[in-house]
Short mmCIF file of C-alpha atoms in Angstrom, two decimals:
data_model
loop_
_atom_site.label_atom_id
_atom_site.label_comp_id
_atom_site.label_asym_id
_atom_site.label_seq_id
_atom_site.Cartn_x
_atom_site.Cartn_y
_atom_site.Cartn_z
CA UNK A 1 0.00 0.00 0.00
CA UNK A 2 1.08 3.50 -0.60
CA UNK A 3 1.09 6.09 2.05
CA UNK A 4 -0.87 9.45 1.32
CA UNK A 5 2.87 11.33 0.33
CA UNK A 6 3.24 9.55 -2.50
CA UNK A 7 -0.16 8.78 -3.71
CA UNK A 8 -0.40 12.41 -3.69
CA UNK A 9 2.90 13.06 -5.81
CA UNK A 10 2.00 10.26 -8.32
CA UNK A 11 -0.68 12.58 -8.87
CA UNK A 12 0.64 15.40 -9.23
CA UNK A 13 4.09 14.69 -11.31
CA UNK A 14 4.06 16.03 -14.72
CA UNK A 15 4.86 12.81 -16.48
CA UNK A 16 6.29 12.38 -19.94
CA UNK A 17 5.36 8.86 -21.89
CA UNK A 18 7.66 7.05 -23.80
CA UNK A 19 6.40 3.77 -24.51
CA UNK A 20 2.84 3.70 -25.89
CA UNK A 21 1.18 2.42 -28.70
CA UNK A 22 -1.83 4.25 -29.87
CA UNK A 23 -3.52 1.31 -31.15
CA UNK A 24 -3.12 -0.89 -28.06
CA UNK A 25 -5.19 2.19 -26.38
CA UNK A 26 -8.59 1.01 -28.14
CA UNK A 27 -10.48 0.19 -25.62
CA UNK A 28 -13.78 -1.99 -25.92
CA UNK A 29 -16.51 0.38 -26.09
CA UNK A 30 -14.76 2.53 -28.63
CA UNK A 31 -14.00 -0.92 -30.95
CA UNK A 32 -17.42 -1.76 -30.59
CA UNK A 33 -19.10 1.69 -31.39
CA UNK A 34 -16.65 1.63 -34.56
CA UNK A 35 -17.15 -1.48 -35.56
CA UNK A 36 -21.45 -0.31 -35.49
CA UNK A 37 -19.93 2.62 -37.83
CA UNK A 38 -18.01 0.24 -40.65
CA UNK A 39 -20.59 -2.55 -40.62
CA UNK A 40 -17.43 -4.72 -39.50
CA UNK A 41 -17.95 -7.81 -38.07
CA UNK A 42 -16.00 -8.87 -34.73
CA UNK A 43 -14.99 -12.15 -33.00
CA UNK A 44 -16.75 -10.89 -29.57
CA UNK A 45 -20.34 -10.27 -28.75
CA UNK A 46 -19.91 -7.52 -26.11
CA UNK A 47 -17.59 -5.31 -24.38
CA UNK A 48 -17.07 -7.58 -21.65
CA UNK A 49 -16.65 -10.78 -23.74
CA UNK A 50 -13.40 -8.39 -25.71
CA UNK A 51 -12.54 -7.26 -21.51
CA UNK A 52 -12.01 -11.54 -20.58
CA UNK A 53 -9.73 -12.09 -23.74
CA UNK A 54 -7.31 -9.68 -22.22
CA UNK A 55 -6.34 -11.92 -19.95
CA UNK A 56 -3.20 -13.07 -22.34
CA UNK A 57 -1.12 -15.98 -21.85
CA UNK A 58 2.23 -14.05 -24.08
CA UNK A 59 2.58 -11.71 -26.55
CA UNK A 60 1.22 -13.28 -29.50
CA UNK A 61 -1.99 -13.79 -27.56
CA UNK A 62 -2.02 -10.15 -27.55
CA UNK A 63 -1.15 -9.28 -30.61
CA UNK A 64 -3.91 -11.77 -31.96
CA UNK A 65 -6.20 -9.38 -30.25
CA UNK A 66 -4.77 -6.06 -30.92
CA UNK A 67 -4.93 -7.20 -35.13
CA UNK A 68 -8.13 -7.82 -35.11
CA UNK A 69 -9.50 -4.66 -33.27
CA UNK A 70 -7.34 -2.53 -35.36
CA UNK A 71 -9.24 -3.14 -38.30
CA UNK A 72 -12.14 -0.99 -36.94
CA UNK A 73 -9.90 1.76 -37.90
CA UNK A 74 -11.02 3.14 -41.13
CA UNK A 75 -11.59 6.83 -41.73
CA UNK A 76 -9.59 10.21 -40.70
CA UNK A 77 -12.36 10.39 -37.30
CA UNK A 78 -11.50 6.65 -35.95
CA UNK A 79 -7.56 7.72 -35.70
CA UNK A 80 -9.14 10.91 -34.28
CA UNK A 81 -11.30 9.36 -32.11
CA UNK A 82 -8.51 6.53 -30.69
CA UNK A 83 -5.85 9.19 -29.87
CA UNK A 84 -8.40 11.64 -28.65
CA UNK A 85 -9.52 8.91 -26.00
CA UNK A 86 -5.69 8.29 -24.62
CA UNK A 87 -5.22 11.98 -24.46
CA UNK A 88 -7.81 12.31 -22.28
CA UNK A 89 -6.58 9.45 -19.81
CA UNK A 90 -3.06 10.62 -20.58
CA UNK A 91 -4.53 14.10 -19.16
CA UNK A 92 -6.06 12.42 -16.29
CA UNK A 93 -2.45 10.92 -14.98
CA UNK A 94 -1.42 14.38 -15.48
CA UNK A 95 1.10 13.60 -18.93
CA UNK A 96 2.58 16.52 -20.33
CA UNK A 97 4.49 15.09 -23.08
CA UNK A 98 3.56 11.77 -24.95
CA UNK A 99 5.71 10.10 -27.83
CA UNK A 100 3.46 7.89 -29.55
CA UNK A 101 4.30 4.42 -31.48
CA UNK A 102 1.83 3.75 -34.35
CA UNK A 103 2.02 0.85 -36.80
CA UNK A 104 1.08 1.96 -40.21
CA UNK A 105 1.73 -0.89 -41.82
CA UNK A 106 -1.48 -2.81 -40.07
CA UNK A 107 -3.70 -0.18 -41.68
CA UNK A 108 -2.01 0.06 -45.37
CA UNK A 109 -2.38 -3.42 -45.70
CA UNK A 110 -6.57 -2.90 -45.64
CA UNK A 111 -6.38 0.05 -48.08
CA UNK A 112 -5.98 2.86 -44.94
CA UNK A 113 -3.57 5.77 -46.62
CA UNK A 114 -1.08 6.78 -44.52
CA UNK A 115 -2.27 10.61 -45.17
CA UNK A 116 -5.06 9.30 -43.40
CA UNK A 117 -3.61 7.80 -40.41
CA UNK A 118 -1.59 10.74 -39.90
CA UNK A 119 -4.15 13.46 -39.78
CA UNK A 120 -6.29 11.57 -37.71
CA UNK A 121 -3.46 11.23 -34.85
CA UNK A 122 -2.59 15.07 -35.45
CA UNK A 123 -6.12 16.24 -35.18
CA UNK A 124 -6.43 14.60 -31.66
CA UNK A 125 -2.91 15.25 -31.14
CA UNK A 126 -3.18 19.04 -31.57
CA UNK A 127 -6.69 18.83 -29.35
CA UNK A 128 -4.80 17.44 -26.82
CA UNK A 129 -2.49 20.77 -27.00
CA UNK A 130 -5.45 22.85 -26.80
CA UNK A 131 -6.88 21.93 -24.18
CA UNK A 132 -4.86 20.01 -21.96
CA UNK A 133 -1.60 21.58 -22.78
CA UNK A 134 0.24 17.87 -23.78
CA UNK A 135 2.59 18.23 -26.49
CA UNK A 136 3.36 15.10 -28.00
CA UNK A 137 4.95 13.30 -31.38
CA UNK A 138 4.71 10.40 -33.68
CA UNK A 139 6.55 7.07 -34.26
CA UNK A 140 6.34 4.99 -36.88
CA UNK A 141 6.88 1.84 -35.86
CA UNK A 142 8.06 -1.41 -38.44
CA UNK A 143 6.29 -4.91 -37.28
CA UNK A 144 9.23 -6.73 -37.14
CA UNK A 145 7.35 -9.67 -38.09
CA UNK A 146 7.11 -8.37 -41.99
CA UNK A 147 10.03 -8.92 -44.35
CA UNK A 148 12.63 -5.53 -44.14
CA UNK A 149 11.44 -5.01 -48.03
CA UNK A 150 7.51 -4.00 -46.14
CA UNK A 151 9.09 -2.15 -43.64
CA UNK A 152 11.18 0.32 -46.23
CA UNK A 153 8.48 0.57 -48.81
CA UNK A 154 6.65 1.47 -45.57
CA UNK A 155 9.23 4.04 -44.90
CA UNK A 156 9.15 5.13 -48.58
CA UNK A 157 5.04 5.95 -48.92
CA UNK A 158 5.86 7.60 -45.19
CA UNK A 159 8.69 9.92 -46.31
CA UNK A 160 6.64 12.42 -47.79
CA UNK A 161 4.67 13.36 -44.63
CA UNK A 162 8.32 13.36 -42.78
CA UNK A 163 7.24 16.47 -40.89
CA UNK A 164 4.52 14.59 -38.97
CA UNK A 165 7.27 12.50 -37.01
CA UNK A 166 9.93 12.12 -35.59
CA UNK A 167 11.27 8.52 -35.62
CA UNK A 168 10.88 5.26 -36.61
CA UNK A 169 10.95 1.77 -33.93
CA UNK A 170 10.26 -1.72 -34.10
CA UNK A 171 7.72 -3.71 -32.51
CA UNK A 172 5.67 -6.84 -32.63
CA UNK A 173 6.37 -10.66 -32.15
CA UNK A 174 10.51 -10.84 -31.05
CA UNK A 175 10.94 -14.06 -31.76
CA UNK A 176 12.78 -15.21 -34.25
CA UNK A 177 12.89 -11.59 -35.70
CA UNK A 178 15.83 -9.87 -34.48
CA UNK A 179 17.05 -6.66 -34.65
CA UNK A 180 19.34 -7.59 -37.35
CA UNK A 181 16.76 -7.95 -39.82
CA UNK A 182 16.54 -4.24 -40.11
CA UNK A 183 19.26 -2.80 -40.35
CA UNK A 184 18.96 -1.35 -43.98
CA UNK A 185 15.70 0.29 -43.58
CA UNK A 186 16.86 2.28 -39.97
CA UNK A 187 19.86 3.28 -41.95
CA UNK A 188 18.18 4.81 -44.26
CA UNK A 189 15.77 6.39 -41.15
CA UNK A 190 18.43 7.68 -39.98
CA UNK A 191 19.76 9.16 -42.91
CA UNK A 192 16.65 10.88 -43.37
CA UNK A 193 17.16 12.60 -40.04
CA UNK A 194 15.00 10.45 -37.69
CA UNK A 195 15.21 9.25 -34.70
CA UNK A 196 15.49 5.70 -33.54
CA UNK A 197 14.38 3.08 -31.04
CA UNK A 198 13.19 -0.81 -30.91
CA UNK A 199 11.83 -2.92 -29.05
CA UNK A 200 14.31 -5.51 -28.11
CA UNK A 201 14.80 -7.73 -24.44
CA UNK A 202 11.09 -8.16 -24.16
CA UNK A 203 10.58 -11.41 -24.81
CA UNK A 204 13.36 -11.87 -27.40
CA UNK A 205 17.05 -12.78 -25.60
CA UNK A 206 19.55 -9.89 -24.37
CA UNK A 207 21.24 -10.22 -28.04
CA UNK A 208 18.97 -8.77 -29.24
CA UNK A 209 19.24 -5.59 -27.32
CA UNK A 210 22.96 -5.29 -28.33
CA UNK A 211 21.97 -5.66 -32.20
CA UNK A 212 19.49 -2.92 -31.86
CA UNK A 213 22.40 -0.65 -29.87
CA UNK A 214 24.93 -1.77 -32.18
CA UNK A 215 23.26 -2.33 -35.64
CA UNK A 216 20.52 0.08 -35.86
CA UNK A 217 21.77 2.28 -33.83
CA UNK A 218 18.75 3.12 -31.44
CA UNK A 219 19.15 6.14 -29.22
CA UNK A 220 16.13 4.26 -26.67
CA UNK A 221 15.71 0.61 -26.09
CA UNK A 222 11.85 -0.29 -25.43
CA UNK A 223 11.56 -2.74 -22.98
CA UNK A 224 15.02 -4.06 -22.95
CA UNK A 225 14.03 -6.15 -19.30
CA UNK A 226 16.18 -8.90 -20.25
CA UNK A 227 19.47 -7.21 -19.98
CA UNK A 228 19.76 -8.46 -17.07
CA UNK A 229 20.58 -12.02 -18.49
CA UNK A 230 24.06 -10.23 -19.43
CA UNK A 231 25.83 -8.37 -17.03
CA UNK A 232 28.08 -6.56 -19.41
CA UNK A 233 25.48 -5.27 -21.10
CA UNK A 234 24.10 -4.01 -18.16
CA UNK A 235 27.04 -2.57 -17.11
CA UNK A 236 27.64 -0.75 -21.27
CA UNK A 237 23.93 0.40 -20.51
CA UNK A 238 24.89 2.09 -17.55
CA UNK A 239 28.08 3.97 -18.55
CA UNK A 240 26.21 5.12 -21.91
CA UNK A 241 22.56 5.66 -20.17
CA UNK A 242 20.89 4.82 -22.75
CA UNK A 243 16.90 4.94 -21.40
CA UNK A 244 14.84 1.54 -21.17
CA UNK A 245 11.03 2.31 -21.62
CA UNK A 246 9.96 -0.63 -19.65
CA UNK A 247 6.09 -1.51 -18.70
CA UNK A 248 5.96 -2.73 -15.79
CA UNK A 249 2.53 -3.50 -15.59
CA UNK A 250 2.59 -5.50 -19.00
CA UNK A 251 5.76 -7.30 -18.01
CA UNK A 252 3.71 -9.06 -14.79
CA UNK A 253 0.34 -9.26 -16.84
CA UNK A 254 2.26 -11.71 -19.12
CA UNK A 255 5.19 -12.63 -17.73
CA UNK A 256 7.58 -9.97 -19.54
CA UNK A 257 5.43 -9.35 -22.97
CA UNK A 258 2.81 -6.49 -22.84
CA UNK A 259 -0.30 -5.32 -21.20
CA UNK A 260 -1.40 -3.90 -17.95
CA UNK A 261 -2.42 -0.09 -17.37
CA UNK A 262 -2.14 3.34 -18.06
CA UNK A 263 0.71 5.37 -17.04
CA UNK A 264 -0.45 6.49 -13.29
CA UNK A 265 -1.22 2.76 -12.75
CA UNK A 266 2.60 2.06 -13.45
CA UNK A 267 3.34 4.87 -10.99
CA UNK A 268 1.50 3.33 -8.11
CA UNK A 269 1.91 -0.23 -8.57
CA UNK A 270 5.02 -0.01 -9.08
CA UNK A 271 6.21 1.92 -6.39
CA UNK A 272 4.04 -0.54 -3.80
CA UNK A 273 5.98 -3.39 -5.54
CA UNK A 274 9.41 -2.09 -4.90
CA UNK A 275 8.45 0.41 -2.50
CA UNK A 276 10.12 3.27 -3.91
CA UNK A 277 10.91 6.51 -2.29
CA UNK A 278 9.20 9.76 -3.04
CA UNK A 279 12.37 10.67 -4.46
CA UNK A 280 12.96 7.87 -6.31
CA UNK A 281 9.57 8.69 -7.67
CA UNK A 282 11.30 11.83 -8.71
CA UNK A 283 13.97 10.12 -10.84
CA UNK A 284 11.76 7.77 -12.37
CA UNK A 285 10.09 11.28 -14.03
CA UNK A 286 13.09 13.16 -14.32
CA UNK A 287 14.41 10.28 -16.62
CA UNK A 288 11.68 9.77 -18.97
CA UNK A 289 12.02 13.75 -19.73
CA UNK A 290 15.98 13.07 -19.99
CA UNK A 291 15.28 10.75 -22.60
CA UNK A 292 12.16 12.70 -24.44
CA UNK A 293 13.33 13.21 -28.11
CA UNK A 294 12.46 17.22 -27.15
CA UNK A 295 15.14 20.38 -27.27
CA UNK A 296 17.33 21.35 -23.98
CA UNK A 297 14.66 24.61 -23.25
CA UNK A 298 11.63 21.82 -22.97
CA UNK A 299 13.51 19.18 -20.56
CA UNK A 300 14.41 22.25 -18.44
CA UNK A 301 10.97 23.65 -18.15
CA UNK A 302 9.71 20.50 -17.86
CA UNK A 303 12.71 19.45 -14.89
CA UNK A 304 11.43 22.19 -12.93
CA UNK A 305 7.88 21.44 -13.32
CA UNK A 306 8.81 18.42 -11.72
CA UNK A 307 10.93 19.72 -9.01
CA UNK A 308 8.17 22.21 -8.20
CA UNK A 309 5.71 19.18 -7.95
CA UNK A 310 7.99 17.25 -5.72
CA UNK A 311 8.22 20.85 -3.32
CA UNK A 312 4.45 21.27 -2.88
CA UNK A 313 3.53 18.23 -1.83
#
């Protein structure tokens, strides 16, 4: 249990969001009252039928899921609609800056443009602005379990909008699809001035975290729980910090793969677990802003939002 001092600063920490992806946000009403919209057909026959699959046994059990409910996105107003609904939990756990993964190539595949999927997110996005004050960016993400020749002529039909974000990860099913497998198509990311991350450590091996540092040069691992398997890696993370977006809550709900809460939920849970110290809490905050792909004048307004947070409790 957590005493009233740090219940209290969960809540009020201006927390920045590195690891979420906007499709694994859909929650079952919304799927449902989109599905009524298309005319699409889905595997469930109510909300709380979709609520007891989420009980997953690993990742691909989730991923099964998360497939199928994506295809309820169709139109400009569904991407709209799915952001807009995170922002306003995001606002709710008192988020100030998001960085958003999105997978385009699970709507391109049913005829979605990526025009489309992008000016959905940026409507909500710049809503969120407005009236909650969250800034936040975009991430295309490659599913790693596509050959490297979908992921660049992914990257191709997405260079055109490159103004509408900032980097490119990977994410889906680790296993047996390493890091290694995309190395050409991050090159030519990064070429294009993006940034880069992957998700590597989850449930694939610790190799594959060195292959993402060394081979596709990420500036964030996501996940990346499975260092701890080698301790030199460990120890390279360390000297270089280079940030692990872990999710704690999705690591227990499936045994290190995915799922679990929003943000705030992380917070409190996971301080019980380990019962960290309010300033511990601190880090933990300070960190994620550390590692936000924003400019030096941001992280400093947003370091002493924190610090002022910390002070008033």
């Amino acid at each position: 249990m957590l005493d009233a001092v740090r219940e209290s600063l969960i809540r009020r920490l201006p927390k920045v969001e590195l690891h979420l992806h906007i499709e694994g946000t859909l929650e079952p009403e919304l799927m449902f009252a989109l599905a009524k919209k298309h005319a699409v057909a889905l595997a469930y026959t109510s909300v709380e039928e979709v609520r007891a699959a989420y009980k997953f046994g690993d990742l691909q059990s989730f991923l099964n899921l998360y497939y199928a409910g994506c295809d309820v996105l169709r139109d400009r107003d569904d991407f709209r609609a799915l952001a807009a609904a995170y922002f306003e939990r995001a606002a709710a756990d008192n988020v100030v800056h998001a960085e958003l993964f999105f997978d385009p190539q699970t709507h391109t595949v049913r005829g979605v443009a990526m025009a489309t999927i992008l000016d959905g997110l940026h409507d909500a996005m710049a809503e969120a602005k407005a009236k909650h004050g969250i800034t936040s960016s975009l991430i295309l993400c490659f599913l790693r379990h596509l050959s490297e020749a979908d992921a660049l002529a992914t990257l191709d039909a997405a260079l055109p909008h490159r103004a509408r974000f900032i980097g490119v990860g990977l994410d889906s099913g680790e296993q047996n699809n390493p890091p290694s497998k995309f190395t050409r198509v991050f090159a030519k990311a990064r070429a294009a001035g993006l940034h880069a991350v992957a998700h590597a450590g989850e449930e694939g091996p610790a190799a594959y975290i060195r292959e993402a540092l060394t081979l596709l040069e990420v500036e964030r691992i996501d996940h990346g729980v499975r260092c701890d398997e080698d301790p030199a890696l460990v120890h390279e993370l360390v000297l270089s910090q280079v940030a692990l977006t872990v999710c704690p809550l999705s690591n227990k709900a499936l045994m290190v793969t995915y799922f679990g809460g929003y943000i705030g939920e992380n917070y409190r849970q996971t301080a019980a677990a380990l019962d960290l110290t309010a300033e511990e809490l601190v880090t933990v905050a300070e960190n994620a802003v550390r590692a936000a792909f924003i400019g030096p004048e941001e992280k400093d307004a947003l370091l002493v939002r924190i610090r002022d947070a910390a002070a008033n409790i």
